[in-house]
mmCIF file of C-alpha atoms in Angstrom:
data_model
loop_
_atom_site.group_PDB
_atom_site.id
_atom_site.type_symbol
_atom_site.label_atom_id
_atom_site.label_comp_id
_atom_site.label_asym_id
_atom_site.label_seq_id
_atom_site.Cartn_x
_atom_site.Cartn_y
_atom_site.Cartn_z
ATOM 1 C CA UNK A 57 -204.673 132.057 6.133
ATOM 2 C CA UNK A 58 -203.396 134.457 3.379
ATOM 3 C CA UNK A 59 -200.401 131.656 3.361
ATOM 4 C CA UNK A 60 -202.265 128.372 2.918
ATOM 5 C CA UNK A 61 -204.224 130.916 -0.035
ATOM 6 C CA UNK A 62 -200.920 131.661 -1.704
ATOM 7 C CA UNK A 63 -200.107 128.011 -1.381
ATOM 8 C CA UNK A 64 -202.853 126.468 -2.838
ATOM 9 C CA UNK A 65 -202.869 129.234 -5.753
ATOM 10 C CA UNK A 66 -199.137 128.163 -6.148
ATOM 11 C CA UNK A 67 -200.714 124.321 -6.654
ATOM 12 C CA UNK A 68 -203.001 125.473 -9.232
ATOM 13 C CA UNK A 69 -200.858 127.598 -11.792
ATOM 14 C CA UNK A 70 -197.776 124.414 -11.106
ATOM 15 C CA UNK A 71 -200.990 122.069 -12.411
ATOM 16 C CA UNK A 72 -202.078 124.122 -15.145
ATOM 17 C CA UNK A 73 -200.787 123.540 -18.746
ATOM 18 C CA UNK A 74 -201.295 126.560 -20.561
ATOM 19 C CA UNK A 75 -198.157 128.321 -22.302
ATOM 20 C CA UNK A 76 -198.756 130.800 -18.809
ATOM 21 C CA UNK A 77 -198.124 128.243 -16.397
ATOM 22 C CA UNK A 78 -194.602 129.142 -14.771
ATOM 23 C CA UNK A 79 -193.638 125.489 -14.446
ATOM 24 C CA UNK A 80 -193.434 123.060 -17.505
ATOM 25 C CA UNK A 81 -194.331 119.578 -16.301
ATOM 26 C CA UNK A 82 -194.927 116.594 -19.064
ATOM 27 C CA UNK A 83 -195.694 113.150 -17.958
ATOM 28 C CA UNK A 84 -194.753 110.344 -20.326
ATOM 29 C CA UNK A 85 -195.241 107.037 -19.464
ATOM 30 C CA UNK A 86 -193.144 103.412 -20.793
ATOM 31 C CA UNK A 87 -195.603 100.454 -21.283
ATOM 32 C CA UNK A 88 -193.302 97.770 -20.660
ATOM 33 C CA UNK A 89 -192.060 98.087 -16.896
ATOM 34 C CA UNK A 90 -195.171 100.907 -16.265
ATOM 35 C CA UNK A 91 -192.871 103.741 -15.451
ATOM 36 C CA UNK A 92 -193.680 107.404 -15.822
ATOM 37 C CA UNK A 93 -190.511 109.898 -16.929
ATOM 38 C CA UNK A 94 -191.107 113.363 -15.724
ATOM 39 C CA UNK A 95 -189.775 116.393 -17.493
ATOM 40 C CA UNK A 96 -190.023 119.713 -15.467
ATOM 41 C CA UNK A 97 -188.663 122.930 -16.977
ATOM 42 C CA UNK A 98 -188.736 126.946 -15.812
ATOM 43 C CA UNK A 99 -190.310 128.205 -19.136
ATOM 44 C CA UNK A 100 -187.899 131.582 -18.631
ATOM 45 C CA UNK A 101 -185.116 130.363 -18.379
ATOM 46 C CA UNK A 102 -185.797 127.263 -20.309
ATOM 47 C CA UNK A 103 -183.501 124.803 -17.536
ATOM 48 C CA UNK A 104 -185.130 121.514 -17.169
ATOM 49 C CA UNK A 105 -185.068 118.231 -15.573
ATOM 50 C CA UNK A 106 -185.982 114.674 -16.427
ATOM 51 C CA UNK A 107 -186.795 112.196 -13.658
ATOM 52 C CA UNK A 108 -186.615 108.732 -14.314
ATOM 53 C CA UNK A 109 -185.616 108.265 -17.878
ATOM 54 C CA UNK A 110 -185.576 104.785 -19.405
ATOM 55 C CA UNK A 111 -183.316 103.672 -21.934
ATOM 56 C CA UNK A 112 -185.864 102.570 -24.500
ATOM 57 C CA UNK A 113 -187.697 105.878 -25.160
ATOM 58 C CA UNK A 114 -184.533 107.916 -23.844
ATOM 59 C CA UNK A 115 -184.546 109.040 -27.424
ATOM 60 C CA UNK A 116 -188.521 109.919 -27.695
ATOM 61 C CA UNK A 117 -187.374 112.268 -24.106
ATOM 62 C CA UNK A 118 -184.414 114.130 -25.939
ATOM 63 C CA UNK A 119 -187.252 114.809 -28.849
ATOM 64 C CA UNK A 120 -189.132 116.412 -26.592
ATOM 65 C CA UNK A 121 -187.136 118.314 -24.828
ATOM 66 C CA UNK A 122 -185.272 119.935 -28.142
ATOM 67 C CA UNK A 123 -189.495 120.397 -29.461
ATOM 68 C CA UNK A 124 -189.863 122.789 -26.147
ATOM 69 C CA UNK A 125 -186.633 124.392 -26.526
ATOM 70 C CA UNK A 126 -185.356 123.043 -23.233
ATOM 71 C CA UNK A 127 -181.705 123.075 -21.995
ATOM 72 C CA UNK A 128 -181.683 119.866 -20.118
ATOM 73 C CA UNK A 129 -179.840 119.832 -17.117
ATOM 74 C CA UNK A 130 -179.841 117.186 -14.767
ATOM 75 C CA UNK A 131 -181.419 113.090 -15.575
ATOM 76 C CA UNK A 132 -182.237 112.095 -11.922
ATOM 77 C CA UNK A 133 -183.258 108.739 -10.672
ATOM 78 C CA UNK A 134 -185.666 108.184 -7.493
ATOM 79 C CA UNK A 135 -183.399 104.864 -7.004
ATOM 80 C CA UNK A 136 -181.585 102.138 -8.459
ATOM 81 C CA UNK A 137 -184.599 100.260 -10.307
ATOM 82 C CA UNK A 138 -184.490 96.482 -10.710
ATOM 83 C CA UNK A 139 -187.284 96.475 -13.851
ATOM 84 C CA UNK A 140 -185.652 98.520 -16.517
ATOM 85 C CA UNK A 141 -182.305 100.213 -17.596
ATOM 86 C CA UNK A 142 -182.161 103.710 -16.642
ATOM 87 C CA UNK A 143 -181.574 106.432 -19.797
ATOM 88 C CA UNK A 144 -179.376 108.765 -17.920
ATOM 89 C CA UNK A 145 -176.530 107.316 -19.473
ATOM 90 C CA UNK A 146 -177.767 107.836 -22.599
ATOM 91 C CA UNK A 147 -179.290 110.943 -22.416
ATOM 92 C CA UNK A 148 -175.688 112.401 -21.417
ATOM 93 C CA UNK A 149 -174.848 111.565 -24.846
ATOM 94 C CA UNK A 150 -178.140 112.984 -26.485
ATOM 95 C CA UNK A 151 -178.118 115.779 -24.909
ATOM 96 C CA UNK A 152 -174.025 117.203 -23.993
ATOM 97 C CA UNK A 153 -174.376 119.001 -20.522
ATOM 98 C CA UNK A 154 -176.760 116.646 -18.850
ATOM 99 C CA UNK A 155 -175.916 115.012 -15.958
ATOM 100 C CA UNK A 156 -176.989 112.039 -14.246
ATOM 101 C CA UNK A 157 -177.545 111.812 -10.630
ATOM 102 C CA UNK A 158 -178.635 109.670 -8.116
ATOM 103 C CA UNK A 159 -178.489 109.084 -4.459
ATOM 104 C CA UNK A 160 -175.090 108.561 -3.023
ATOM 105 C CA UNK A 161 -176.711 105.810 -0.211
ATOM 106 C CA UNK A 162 -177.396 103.914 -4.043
ATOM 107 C CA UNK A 163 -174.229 102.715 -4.519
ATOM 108 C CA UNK A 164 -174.498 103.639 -8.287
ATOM 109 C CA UNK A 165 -172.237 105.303 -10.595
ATOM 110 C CA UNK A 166 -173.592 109.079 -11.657
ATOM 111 C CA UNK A 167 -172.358 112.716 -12.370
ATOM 112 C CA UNK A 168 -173.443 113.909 -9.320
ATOM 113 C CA UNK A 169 -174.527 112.195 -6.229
ATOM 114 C CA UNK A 170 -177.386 113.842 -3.575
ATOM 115 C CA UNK A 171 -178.161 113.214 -0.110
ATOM 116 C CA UNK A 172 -181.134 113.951 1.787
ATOM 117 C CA UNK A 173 -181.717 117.979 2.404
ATOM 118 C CA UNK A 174 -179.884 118.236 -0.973
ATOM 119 C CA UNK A 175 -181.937 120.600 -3.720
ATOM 120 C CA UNK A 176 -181.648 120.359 -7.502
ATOM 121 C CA UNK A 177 -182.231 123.471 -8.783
ATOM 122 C CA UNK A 178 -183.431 124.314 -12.405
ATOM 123 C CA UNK A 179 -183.978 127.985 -13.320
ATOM 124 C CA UNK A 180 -186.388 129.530 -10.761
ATOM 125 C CA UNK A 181 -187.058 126.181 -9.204
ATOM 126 C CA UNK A 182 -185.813 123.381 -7.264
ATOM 127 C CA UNK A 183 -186.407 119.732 -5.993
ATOM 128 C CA UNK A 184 -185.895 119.093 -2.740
ATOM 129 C CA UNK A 185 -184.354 115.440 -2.260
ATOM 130 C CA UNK A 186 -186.269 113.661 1.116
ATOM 131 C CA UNK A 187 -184.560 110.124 1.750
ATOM 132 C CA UNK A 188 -187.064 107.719 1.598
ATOM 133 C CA UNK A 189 -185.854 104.095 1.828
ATOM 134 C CA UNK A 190 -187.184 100.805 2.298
ATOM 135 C CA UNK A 191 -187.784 99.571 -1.422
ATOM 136 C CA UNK A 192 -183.940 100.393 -1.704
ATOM 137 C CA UNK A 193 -181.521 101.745 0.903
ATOM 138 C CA UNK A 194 -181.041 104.982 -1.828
ATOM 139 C CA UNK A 195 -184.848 105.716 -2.464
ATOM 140 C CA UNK A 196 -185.440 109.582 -2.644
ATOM 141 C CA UNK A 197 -188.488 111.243 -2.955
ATOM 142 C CA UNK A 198 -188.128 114.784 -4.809
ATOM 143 C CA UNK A 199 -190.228 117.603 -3.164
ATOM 144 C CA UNK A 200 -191.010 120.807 -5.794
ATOM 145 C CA UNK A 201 -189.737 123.750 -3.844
ATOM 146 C CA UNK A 202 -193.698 125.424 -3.493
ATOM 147 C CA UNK A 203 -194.438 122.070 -2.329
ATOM 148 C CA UNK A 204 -197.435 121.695 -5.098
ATOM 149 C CA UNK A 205 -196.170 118.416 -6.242
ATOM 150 C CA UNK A 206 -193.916 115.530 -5.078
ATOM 151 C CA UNK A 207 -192.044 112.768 -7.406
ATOM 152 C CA UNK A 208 -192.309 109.270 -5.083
ATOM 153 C CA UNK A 209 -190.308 106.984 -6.866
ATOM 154 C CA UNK A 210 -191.366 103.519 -6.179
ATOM 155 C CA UNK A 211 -191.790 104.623 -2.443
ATOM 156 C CA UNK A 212 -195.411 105.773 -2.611
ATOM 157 C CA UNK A 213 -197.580 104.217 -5.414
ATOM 158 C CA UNK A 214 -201.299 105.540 -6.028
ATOM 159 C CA UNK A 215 -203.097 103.361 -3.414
ATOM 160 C CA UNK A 216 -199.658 101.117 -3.310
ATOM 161 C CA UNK A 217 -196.121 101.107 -2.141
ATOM 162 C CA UNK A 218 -192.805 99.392 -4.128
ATOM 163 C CA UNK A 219 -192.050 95.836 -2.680
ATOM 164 C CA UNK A 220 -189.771 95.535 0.259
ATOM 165 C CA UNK A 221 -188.307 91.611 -0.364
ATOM 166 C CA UNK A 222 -185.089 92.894 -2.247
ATOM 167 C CA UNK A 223 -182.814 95.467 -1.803
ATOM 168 C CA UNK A 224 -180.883 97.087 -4.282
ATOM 169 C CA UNK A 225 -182.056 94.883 -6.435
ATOM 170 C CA UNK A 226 -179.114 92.666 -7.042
ATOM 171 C CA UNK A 227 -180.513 89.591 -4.762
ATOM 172 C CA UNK A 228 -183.606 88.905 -3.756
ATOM 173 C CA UNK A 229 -184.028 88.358 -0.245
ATOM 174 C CA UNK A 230 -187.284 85.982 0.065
ATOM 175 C CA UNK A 231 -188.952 86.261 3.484
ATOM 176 C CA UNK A 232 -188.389 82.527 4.006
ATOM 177 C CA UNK A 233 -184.742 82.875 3.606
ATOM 178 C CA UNK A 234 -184.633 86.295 5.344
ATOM 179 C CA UNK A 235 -187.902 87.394 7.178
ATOM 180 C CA UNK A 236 -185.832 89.415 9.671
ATOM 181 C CA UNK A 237 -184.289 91.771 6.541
ATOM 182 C CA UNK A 238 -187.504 91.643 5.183
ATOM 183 C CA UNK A 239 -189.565 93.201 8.179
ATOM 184 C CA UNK A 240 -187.123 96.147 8.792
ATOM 185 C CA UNK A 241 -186.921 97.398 4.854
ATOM 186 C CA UNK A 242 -190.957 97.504 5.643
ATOM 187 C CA UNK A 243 -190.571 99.412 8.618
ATOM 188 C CA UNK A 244 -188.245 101.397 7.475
ATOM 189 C CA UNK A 245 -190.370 101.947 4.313
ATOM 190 C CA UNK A 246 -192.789 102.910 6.470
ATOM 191 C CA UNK A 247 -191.669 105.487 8.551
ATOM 192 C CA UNK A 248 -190.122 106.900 5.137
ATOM 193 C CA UNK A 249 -194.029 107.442 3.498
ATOM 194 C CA UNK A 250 -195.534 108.702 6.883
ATOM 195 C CA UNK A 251 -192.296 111.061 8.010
ATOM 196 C CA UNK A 252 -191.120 112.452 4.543
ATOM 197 C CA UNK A 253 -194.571 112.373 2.427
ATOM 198 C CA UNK A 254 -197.379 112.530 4.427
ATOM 199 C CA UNK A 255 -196.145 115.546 6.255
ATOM 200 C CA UNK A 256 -196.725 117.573 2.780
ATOM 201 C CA UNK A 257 -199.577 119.209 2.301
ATOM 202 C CA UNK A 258 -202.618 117.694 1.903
ATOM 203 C CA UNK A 259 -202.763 118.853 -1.965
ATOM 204 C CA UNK A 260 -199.371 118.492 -2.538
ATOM 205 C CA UNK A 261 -199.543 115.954 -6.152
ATOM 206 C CA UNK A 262 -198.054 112.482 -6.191
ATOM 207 C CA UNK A 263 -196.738 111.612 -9.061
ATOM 208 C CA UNK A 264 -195.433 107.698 -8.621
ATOM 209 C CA UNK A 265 -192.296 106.212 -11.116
ATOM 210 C CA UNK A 266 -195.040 103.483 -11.848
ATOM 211 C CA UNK A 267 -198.928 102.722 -12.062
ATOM 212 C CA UNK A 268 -200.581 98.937 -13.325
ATOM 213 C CA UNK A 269 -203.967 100.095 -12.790
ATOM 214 C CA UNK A 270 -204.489 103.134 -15.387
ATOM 215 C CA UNK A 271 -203.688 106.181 -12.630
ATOM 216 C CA UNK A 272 -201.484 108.924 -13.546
ATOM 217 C CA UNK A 273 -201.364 110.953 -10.016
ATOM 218 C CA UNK A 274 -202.628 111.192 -6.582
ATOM 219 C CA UNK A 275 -202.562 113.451 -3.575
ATOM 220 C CA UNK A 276 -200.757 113.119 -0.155
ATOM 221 C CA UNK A 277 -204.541 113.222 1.292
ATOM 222 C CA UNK A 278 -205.874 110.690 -0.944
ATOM 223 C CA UNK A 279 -202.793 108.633 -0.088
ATOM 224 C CA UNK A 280 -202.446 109.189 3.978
ATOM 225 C CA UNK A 281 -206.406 108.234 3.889
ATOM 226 C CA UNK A 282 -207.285 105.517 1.219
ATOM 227 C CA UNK A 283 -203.905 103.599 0.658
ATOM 228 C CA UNK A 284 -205.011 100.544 1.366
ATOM 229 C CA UNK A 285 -201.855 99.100 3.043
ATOM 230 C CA UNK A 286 -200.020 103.017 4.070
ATOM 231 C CA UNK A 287 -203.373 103.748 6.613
ATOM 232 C CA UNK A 288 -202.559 100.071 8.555
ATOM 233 C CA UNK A 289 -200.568 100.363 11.451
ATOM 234 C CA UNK A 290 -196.855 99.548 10.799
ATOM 235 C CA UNK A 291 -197.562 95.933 12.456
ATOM 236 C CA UNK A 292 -200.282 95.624 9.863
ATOM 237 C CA UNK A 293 -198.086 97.007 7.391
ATOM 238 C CA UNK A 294 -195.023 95.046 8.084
ATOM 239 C CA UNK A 295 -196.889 91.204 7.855
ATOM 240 C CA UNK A 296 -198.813 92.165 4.763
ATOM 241 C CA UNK A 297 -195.140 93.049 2.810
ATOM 242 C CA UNK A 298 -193.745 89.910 4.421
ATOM 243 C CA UNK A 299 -196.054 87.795 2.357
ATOM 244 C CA UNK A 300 -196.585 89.013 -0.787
ATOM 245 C CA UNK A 301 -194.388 86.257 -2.514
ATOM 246 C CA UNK A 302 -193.950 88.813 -5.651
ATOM 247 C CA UNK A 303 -192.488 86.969 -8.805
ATOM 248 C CA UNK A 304 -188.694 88.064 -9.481
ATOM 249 C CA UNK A 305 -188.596 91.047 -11.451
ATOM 250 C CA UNK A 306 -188.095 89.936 -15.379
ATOM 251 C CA UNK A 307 -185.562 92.450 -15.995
ATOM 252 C CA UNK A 308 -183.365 92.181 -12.380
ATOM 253 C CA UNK A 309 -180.528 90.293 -14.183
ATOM 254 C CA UNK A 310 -179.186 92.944 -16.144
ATOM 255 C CA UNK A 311 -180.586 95.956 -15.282
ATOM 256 C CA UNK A 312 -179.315 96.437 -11.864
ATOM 257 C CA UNK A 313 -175.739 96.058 -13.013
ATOM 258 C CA UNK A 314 -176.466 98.447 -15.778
ATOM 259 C CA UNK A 315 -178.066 101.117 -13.704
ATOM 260 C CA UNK A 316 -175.200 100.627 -11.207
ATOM 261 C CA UNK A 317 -172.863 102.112 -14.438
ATOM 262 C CA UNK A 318 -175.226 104.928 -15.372
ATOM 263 C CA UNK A 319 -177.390 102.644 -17.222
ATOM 264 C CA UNK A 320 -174.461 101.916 -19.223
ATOM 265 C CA UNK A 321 -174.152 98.274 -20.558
ATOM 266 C CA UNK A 322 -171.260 96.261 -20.686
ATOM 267 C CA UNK A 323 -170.962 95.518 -24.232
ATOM 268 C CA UNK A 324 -170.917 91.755 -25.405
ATOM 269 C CA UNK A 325 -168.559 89.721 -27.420
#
């Protein structure tokens, strides 16, 4: 008892903004491909993190973070994304002793590479990386060590999930061409939502790399008991993602090379 108390007084003073709070979180959102950036930072020892940076408002990030006196550490990425150019590549030359990293199951070029288990650990905290693939093969879900908040990626969506007819982004693998691929990146995505998320606490935050519907976070109860396609069974789940017959992503063409550099570009003539 006294432990689920500590816990859920942990969740609070993680959620609360004031100058006390002993975690800095700031949620900052891109209009264009709807992702949210994450900053986290230990306000003693003034280490941070930045999770899922884009390249357009890399700069408005390294503002911020020089505002709040921040020593940015690490620019992670939850996976390889197929709508916009990551800013870790940039940021690295923002802000000298950043590094990127990313999954090493991505395939992507980075500073540092993480498997599942792995923690990334900024001042008095850390994220714990849980492997949670399906929209890609490198998908990672980062877990706040007090387990107050987790950081989905395109895994878990408020009262969503990311699409499961491409992977890595570089092809697109339409179920009419490929319905057996197709119906194991959904089960696999699956299994990843139900084993590695919904086994956090039932107050543990979601925070989701993107929202279309005006959300900004969620919790793993909400989730496990109103996502309208996560509470189906995984046959349920499986023949819903099989025909969703999504539109190509706009930006697929040239940001999935890029983000397999870093986000870096290759220049043109």
């Amino acid at each position: 008892m006294a432990e689920a108390v500590l816990r859920v007084a942990r969740r609070q003073l993680s959620q609360r903004g004031g100058s006390g709070a002993p975690i800095l979180l700031r949620q900052m959102f891109e209009p264009v491909s709807c992702t949210f950036t994450y900053l986290l930072g230990d306000r003693e020892s003034r280490e941070a993190v930045l999770i899922d940076p884009v390249l357009e408002t890399a700069p408005r990030d390294a503002q911020l973070i020089k505002e709040l006196g921040l020593r940015l550490l690490y620019a992670v990425n939850t996976h390889c994304h197929a709508d916009h150019i990551t800013g870790s590549g940039l940021l690295r030359s923002l802000l000298p002793g950043c590094q990127s990293v990313i999954s090493r199951l991505s395939g992507a070029q980075a500073d540092l590479h993480i498997e599942d288990g792995d923690s990334i650990r900024f001042g008095r905290f850390a994220l714990e990386t849980r492997a949670s693939p399906g929209h890609t093969p490198g998908c990672v879900t980062f877990v706040l060590n007090d387990h107050s908040m987790a950081f989905t990626g395109d895994a878990l969506l408020i009262r969503g999930c990311g699409r499961t007819d491409f992977q890595q982004g570089d092809q697109l693998l339409y179920p009419a061409q490929d319905l057996h691929i197709v119906t194991c990146c959904a089960k696999t995505l699956y299994h990843s939502v139900h084993e590695k998320i919904f086994t956090l606490p039932g107050d543990c935050l979601i925070y989701p790399a993107h929202d279309y519907h005006g959300f900004t976070v969620s919790t793993v109860e909400e989730e496990r008991t109103l996502n309208p396609r996560l509470t189906l069974s995984c046959e349920e789940f499986v023949k819903i993602m099989g025909n969703l017959n999504l539109p190509k992503p706009q930006q697929i063409d040239f940001a999935v090379p890029a983000n397999m550099r870093c986000g870096v570009q290759t220049p043109t003539a």
